[in-house]
XYZ file of C-alpha atoms in Angstrom:
497
model
C 126.635 131.423 98.692
C 126.164 132.341 102.348
C 126.853 129.682 104.995
C 124.450 129.303 107.885
C 124.721 127.429 111.179
C 121.740 126.056 113.101
C 122.681 126.645 116.732
C 120.202 125.899 119.526
C 117.241 126.216 117.155
C 118.459 129.604 115.875
C 119.959 130.301 112.461
C 123.408 131.873 112.848
C 125.176 133.192 109.787
C 128.883 132.426 109.451
C 130.519 135.859 109.241
C 134.019 134.901 108.052
C 135.575 131.707 106.696
C 138.688 131.021 108.785
C 139.741 127.900 106.883
C 142.862 129.565 105.355
C 143.950 130.830 108.789
C 143.473 127.350 110.262
C 145.437 125.773 107.417
C 148.295 128.090 108.236
C 148.337 128.314 112.039
C 147.365 124.775 113.160
C 150.385 123.040 111.506
C 152.599 125.904 112.710
C 151.417 125.491 116.336
C 151.870 121.707 116.222
C 155.377 122.040 114.808
C 156.286 124.694 117.408
C 155.124 122.520 120.323
C 156.854 119.455 118.865
C 160.265 121.026 118.250
C 160.476 123.029 121.464
C 158.580 121.616 124.483
C 159.124 124.925 126.320
C 156.956 126.625 123.681
C 153.973 124.411 124.531
C 151.928 127.184 126.146
C 152.878 129.601 123.345
C 151.497 127.187 120.752
C 148.313 126.694 122.758
C 147.895 130.459 123.164
C 148.170 130.879 119.394
C 145.349 128.405 118.873
C 143.215 129.913 121.639
C 143.294 133.281 119.878
C 142.297 131.571 116.639
C 139.538 129.683 118.492
C 138.074 132.972 119.740
C 137.949 134.350 116.217
C 136.290 131.244 114.765
C 133.827 131.042 117.660
C 132.722 134.672 117.396
C 132.614 134.347 113.615
C 130.371 131.245 113.938
C 132.719 129.194 111.742
C 131.806 125.764 113.096
C 134.143 123.724 110.895
C 137.215 125.845 111.657
C 136.354 126.057 115.351
C 136.104 122.253 115.507
C 139.529 121.929 113.852
C 141.066 124.314 116.394
C 139.588 122.541 119.418
C 140.729 119.149 118.134
C 144.204 120.570 117.446
C 144.504 121.858 121.038
C 143.706 118.359 122.337
C 146.176 116.751 119.920
C 149.014 119.059 121.007
C 148.340 118.236 124.682
C 148.321 114.516 123.876
C 151.570 114.652 121.898
C 153.212 116.589 124.730
C 151.932 114.032 127.255
C 150.562 116.868 129.393
C 147.321 115.305 130.729
C 146.766 117.981 133.372
C 146.821 120.679 130.676
C 144.451 118.596 128.557
C 141.957 118.400 131.442
C 142.238 122.151 132.047
C 141.836 123.188 128.418
C 138.900 120.837 127.783
C 137.066 122.339 130.761
C 138.013 125.874 129.682
C 136.968 125.493 126.048
C 133.591 123.931 126.850
C 132.664 126.748 129.244
C 133.530 129.607 126.873
C 130.731 132.017 125.977
C 128.742 131.202 122.803
C 130.724 128.025 122.276
C 129.482 126.076 119.272
C 127.818 122.766 120.119
C 129.099 120.985 117.013
C 132.663 122.033 117.860
C 132.308 120.773 121.438
C 130.917 117.501 120.131
C 133.925 117.027 117.807
C 136.347 117.786 120.646
C 134.670 115.350 123.057
C 134.692 112.615 120.396
C 138.409 113.219 119.885
C 139.064 113.102 123.639
C 137.133 109.830 124.002
C 139.672 108.210 121.697
C 142.437 109.231 124.154
C 141.023 107.304 127.128
C 142.880 104.099 126.259
C 146.131 106.045 125.726
C 146.416 107.266 129.316
C 149.702 106.229 131.001
C 148.238 105.006 134.295
C 144.966 104.294 136.087
C 144.939 107.497 138.149
C 145.344 109.667 135.047
C 142.650 107.677 133.272
C 140.144 108.153 136.107
C 140.880 111.885 136.311
C 140.482 112.283 132.543
C 137.187 110.351 132.513
C 135.901 112.426 135.431
C 136.760 115.634 133.533
C 134.970 114.484 130.388
C 131.906 113.312 132.332
C 131.676 116.622 134.210
C 131.839 118.757 131.032
C 129.295 116.552 129.207
C 126.775 116.460 132.053
C 123.375 117.752 130.973
C 124.367 118.226 127.315
C 122.115 116.261 124.962
C 124.416 116.627 121.967
C 127.185 114.598 123.685
C 124.952 112.126 125.560
C 126.288 109.122 123.626
C 129.904 109.931 124.485
C 128.968 110.427 128.153
C 127.215 107.036 128.201
C 130.269 105.291 126.768
C 132.576 107.007 129.253
C 130.272 105.973 132.097
C 130.436 102.362 130.889
C 134.271 102.503 130.970
C 134.190 103.990 134.487
C 131.778 101.278 135.673
C 134.080 98.577 134.280
C 137.015 100.054 136.208
C 135.018 100.159 139.452
C 133.826 96.588 138.946
C 137.398 95.401 138.334
C 138.360 97.036 141.648
C 135.569 95.117 143.410
C 133.302 98.131 143.930
C 130.088 96.577 142.571
C 127.797 99.066 144.333
C 129.765 102.015 142.941
C 129.702 100.584 139.419
C 125.942 99.975 139.614
C 125.297 103.469 140.994
C 127.288 105.057 138.150
C 125.450 103.044 135.483
C 122.016 103.713 136.995
C 122.567 107.453 136.485
C 122.148 106.913 132.736
C 118.612 107.142 131.342
C 119.644 105.403 128.125
C 116.064 104.787 126.972
C 115.626 108.553 126.435
C 118.653 108.886 124.117
C 117.178 109.478 120.683
C 120.487 109.657 118.806
C 121.845 106.345 120.123
C 121.577 103.130 118.131
C 118.928 100.746 119.486
C 121.371 97.861 119.880
C 123.789 99.989 121.911
C 120.884 101.124 124.105
C 119.937 97.528 124.852
C 123.562 96.623 125.607
C 123.824 99.426 128.187
C 120.467 98.531 129.769
C 121.567 94.893 130.025
C 124.761 96.070 131.716
C 122.647 98.015 134.232
C 120.606 94.871 134.914
C 123.735 92.748 135.381
C 125.303 95.134 137.899
C 122.048 95.451 139.865
C 121.844 91.653 140.043
C 125.434 91.461 141.272
C 124.601 93.771 144.180
C 121.321 91.828 144.708
C 119.063 94.807 144.050
C 116.178 92.812 142.578
C 113.644 95.665 142.625
C 115.844 97.945 140.506
C 116.577 95.048 138.152
C 112.853 94.470 137.587
C 112.297 98.178 136.877
C 115.217 98.352 134.431
C 114.141 95.114 132.673
C 110.803 96.718 131.736
C 112.660 99.301 129.632
C 113.411 96.621 127.006
C 110.665 95.494 124.633
C 111.007 91.793 123.841
C 109.870 92.542 120.274
C 113.401 93.846 119.721
C 114.662 90.256 119.956
C 112.480 89.102 117.052
C 115.307 90.284 114.811
C 117.615 87.266 114.210
C 120.633 89.609 114.216
C 120.027 90.324 117.935
C 120.133 86.687 119.042
C 123.243 87.194 121.198
C 121.534 90.006 123.135
C 118.412 87.857 123.432
C 120.403 85.097 125.162
C 122.027 87.625 127.481
C 118.683 89.245 128.373
C 116.918 85.979 129.168
C 119.924 84.717 131.129
C 119.626 87.787 133.369
C 115.842 87.358 133.640
C 116.300 83.702 134.655
C 118.709 84.748 137.407
C 116.183 87.363 138.519
C 113.052 85.171 138.591
C 114.240 81.631 139.332
C 113.799 81.976 143.116
C 110.593 84.027 143.000
C 108.538 82.736 140.049
C 109.064 79.292 138.525
C 106.433 79.978 135.865
C 108.248 83.084 134.585
C 111.532 81.182 134.656
C 110.000 78.408 132.565
C 108.738 81.007 130.095
C 112.232 82.528 129.843
C 113.817 79.139 129.141
C 111.152 78.382 126.555
C 111.903 81.683 124.766
C 115.563 80.711 124.237
C 114.905 77.011 123.640
C 113.936 77.773 120.056
C 116.833 77.601 117.573
C 118.041 80.954 116.177
C 116.796 82.039 112.759
C 119.021 83.020 109.868
C 119.617 86.713 109.271
C 117.425 87.940 106.374
C 119.159 88.669 103.092
C 119.584 92.166 101.669
C 116.921 91.430 99.027
C 114.374 90.398 101.680
C 115.081 93.534 103.721
C 114.660 95.772 100.672
C 111.400 94.042 99.762
C 110.051 94.491 103.294
C 110.996 98.180 103.189
C 109.075 98.594 99.931
C 106.040 96.964 101.527
C 106.352 99.120 104.645
C 106.102 102.279 102.520
C 102.593 101.270 101.490
C 101.439 101.024 105.111
C 99.774 104.069 106.612
C 100.300 105.149 110.197
C 97.064 103.527 111.332
C 98.253 100.237 109.807
C 101.333 100.040 112.014
C 100.099 96.843 113.642
C 99.811 95.202 110.232
C 103.380 96.244 109.493
C 104.607 94.655 112.730
C 102.776 91.434 111.863
C 104.412 91.389 108.434
C 107.863 91.773 110.038
C 107.142 88.937 112.480
C 105.995 86.722 109.610
C 109.182 87.539 107.689
C 111.327 86.553 110.690
C 109.307 83.352 111.292
C 109.572 82.333 107.633
C 113.369 82.296 107.802
C 114.907 78.812 108.187
C 116.644 77.990 111.513
C 120.434 78.041 111.729
C 122.202 74.681 111.634
C 123.431 74.011 115.153
C 126.716 72.476 116.197
C 126.577 69.471 118.600
C 127.405 71.766 121.534
C 124.679 74.251 120.606
C 122.182 71.421 120.140
C 123.044 70.141 123.617
C 122.476 73.645 125.048
C 119.071 73.855 123.320
C 118.035 70.520 124.863
C 119.204 71.657 128.293
C 117.130 74.842 128.029
C 114.078 72.838 127.003
C 114.629 70.474 129.971
C 114.831 73.465 132.328
C 111.617 74.884 130.817
C 109.859 71.560 131.524
C 111.178 71.231 135.080
C 110.386 74.812 136.089
C 106.860 74.492 134.661
C 106.398 71.363 136.812
C 107.729 73.193 139.887
C 105.326 76.131 139.399
C 102.184 76.102 141.604
C 99.122 74.802 139.789
C 96.804 77.271 138.082
C 95.303 77.774 134.614
C 98.415 79.503 133.287
C 100.690 76.710 134.527
C 98.418 74.083 133.009
C 98.475 75.896 129.650
C 102.251 76.149 129.828
C 102.643 72.381 130.321
C 100.232 71.686 127.455
C 102.211 73.999 125.196
C 105.528 72.371 126.140
C 104.157 68.878 125.500
C 103.550 69.797 121.837
C 107.200 70.695 121.148
C 108.691 68.065 118.842
C 112.217 68.434 120.207
C 110.959 67.109 123.553
C 110.854 63.644 121.984
C 114.652 63.660 122.054
C 114.534 63.670 125.881
C 111.872 61.003 126.592
C 112.492 60.924 130.361
C 111.487 64.551 130.805
C 108.577 64.116 128.418
C 107.340 61.313 130.682
C 107.694 63.554 133.761
C 105.603 66.195 132.026
C 103.004 63.577 131.030
C 102.699 62.328 134.636
C 101.945 65.811 135.957
C 99.415 66.398 133.172
C 97.642 63.050 133.684
C 94.696 62.439 136.010
C 96.477 59.675 137.906
C 98.139 59.465 141.298
C 101.944 59.634 141.320
C 103.624 57.361 143.827
C 106.629 59.160 145.290
C 108.762 56.025 145.740
C 108.115 54.909 142.152
C 108.804 58.414 140.845
C 112.057 58.557 142.813
C 113.102 55.122 141.511
C 112.366 55.987 137.867
C 113.602 59.577 137.695
C 115.622 60.257 140.861
C 119.018 59.428 139.350
C 118.416 61.539 136.229
C 117.139 64.519 138.200
C 120.061 64.312 140.647
C 122.447 64.860 137.716
C 120.659 68.097 136.790
C 122.133 71.332 138.193
C 118.671 72.368 139.412
C 118.545 69.585 142.017
C 122.025 69.736 143.559
C 121.998 69.268 147.349
C 125.038 71.490 147.844
C 123.269 74.672 146.623
C 120.489 76.687 148.230
C 118.491 76.796 145.001
C 118.926 73.027 144.524
C 117.580 72.224 147.984
C 114.636 74.548 147.394
C 113.829 72.864 144.051
C 113.897 69.392 145.677
C 111.460 70.537 148.385
C 109.212 72.206 145.803
C 109.137 69.038 143.670
C 107.912 67.003 146.654
C 105.239 69.613 147.353
C 104.069 69.605 143.722
C 103.803 65.791 143.770
C 101.636 65.834 146.891
C 99.494 68.732 145.613
C 98.981 66.921 142.302
C 97.808 63.788 144.137
C 95.413 65.804 146.324
C 93.856 67.414 143.236
C 93.381 63.979 141.669
C 91.764 62.648 144.881
C 89.442 65.680 144.898
C 88.401 64.837 141.324
C 87.403 61.242 142.125
C 86.106 61.517 145.717
C 83.346 63.627 147.194
C 84.344 62.454 150.678
C 87.151 60.287 151.978
C 88.373 59.183 155.391
C 91.482 60.996 156.580
C 93.304 57.722 157.268
C 92.600 56.493 153.739
C 93.828 59.784 152.327
C 97.041 59.595 154.346
C 97.598 56.093 152.920
C 97.134 57.327 149.366
C 99.483 60.262 149.903
C 101.943 58.292 152.075
C 101.820 61.097 154.654
C 100.763 61.369 158.329
C 97.249 62.845 158.887
C 98.612 66.121 160.286
C 100.677 66.713 157.146
C 97.631 65.912 155.001
C 95.670 68.619 156.816
C 98.483 71.125 156.202
C 98.471 70.498 152.449
C 94.654 70.569 152.324
C 94.631 73.931 154.116
C 97.306 75.278 151.757
C 95.386 74.274 148.623
C 92.108 75.546 150.082
C 93.685 78.941 150.831
C 94.997 79.180 147.263
C 91.478 78.320 145.995
C 92.799 75.293 144.107
C 90.270 72.947 145.721
C 87.119 73.314 147.849
C 87.401 71.153 150.969
C 85.933 70.805 154.470
C 87.240 68.533 157.226
C 85.038 66.902 159.857
C 87.673 66.432 162.527
C 85.650 64.422 165.079
C 84.639 61.944 162.365
C 87.985 62.378 160.508
C 86.214 62.716 157.151
C 87.300 65.046 154.346
C 84.542 66.481 152.126
C 85.400 67.734 148.643
C 83.120 69.998 146.657
C 83.473 71.341 143.133
C 83.978 75.003 142.522
C 80.740 76.477 141.190
C 80.628 79.125 138.524
C 79.000 82.503 139.155
C 75.963 81.560 137.037
C 75.431 78.326 139.012
C 75.602 80.208 142.302
C 73.102 82.766 141.004
C 70.746 80.022 139.770
C 70.868 78.241 143.127
C 70.161 81.491 144.937
C 67.199 82.249 142.657
C 65.841 78.716 143.215
C 66.134 79.107 146.989
C 64.314 82.453 146.840
C 61.496 80.881 144.784
C 61.110 78.069 147.311
C 61.057 80.569 150.166
C 58.370 82.717 148.495
C 56.196 79.671 147.721
C 56.498 78.604 151.356
C 55.501 82.110 152.525
C 52.474 82.100 150.165
C 51.385 78.671 151.396
C 51.707 79.783 155.021
C 49.631 82.933 154.363
C 46.969 80.805 152.651
C 46.753 78.443 155.644
C 46.502 81.374 158.067
C 43.645 82.912 156.063
C 41.904 79.510 155.964
C 42.126 79.136 159.755
C 40.796 82.667 160.270
C 37.793 81.983 158.001
C 36.946 78.709 159.825
C 37.296 80.396 163.213
C 34.968 83.252 162.203
C 32.304 80.817 160.878
C 32.391 78.779 164.107
C 31.995 81.916 166.273
C 28.883 83.002 164.266
C 27.314 79.555 164.629
C 27.816 79.578 168.380
C 26.141 82.962 168.732
C 23.030 81.756 166.833
């Protein structure tokens, strides 16, 4: 039966089977190089001639064996310079078979950890990366080599260099790479960009990962790593996003589905058509949700509580809007929050329609909050969180005052907020600019007027009512003018008579 090779989309027929020649010459060349080191180049030359025959004869299997044998002889001789030269030479040869190159590169990748020193290792990695550049069939090996190079640069303290090397990889386009390995490399890119404080690049890279990937219980470790990086990215810019990240990892991990459950889901997925892909995704989510949670150790349970506490605190620190209000309502329904009653009470206070006295709040919760890492005075983030908490308390009280008062004296408002009048005006202006409340201040009279935000339909109804009143007034005025004209004309006729 004829043997055929699919090379670059073309069908190439294998002319001659060189397996017997390889069986004879490869062991002979290895033995020659091993017994007499001076015959190293002679052994290599023997294999190079055999490589040319197998390459021109399109014998992919034999060609792969020859290329691997050349690398093995160089490794056994400890001649790393020759290995670099021959790898570069063999890859660039005319009509070189892609499968053979792939086998050789895979063999060489296993030699990286066997290099005698750091300089040799870097030179060898650089050689392999240069010969694999732009070749799709060895993209996985190039990605792994790049990861090793980035680790070396990071160990040397060159964070920018390590990040630049990793950012060259467009891992999301690698079709032959396993999805988990893709996510691991993308997370490594995010980590290095965060270390060099390139937040914009980190945000762009983070969008390459779909969070649906983490619905699989087997990927829980990557889920924790991803959200840890996202928390570091967003905690100074968006408290609401940070709270959402903590809430995502506050749930206990699910058990990995059994083999029987996976097989059953595969059988069900066969029945789904392409247009029913959404239904298939829903079925997979239901399968993951139906799995029982993993039993946690005391340390893991403590970590889960701490994440839930952080989710509560960051939701409280987020500026008020509909999304923040929904987030707090959602958190309040979590049963595990009952195990930390102090933080549940904090959440209840910010959800209630009551004024919060700062001194009372500080007396009741100040000690507990001071023990939390979020509110440490010796860190920049801690000082920012303390200032934001004070602002949220004052803003909450102003919203409550706006709910119960249509107008209030500025002095009375400063008493309720325990702030000087000038500071009250600053907070009122801030909330008015963010469209949280509608307020006007009569400064000469020192009176604050609150109005409710009207919906678009109410505004339109009021406008229509005003237009109707205006038109009725115009009609009445026209009627009176016509009446006066008629009376005047009658009087002038009577005078003439």
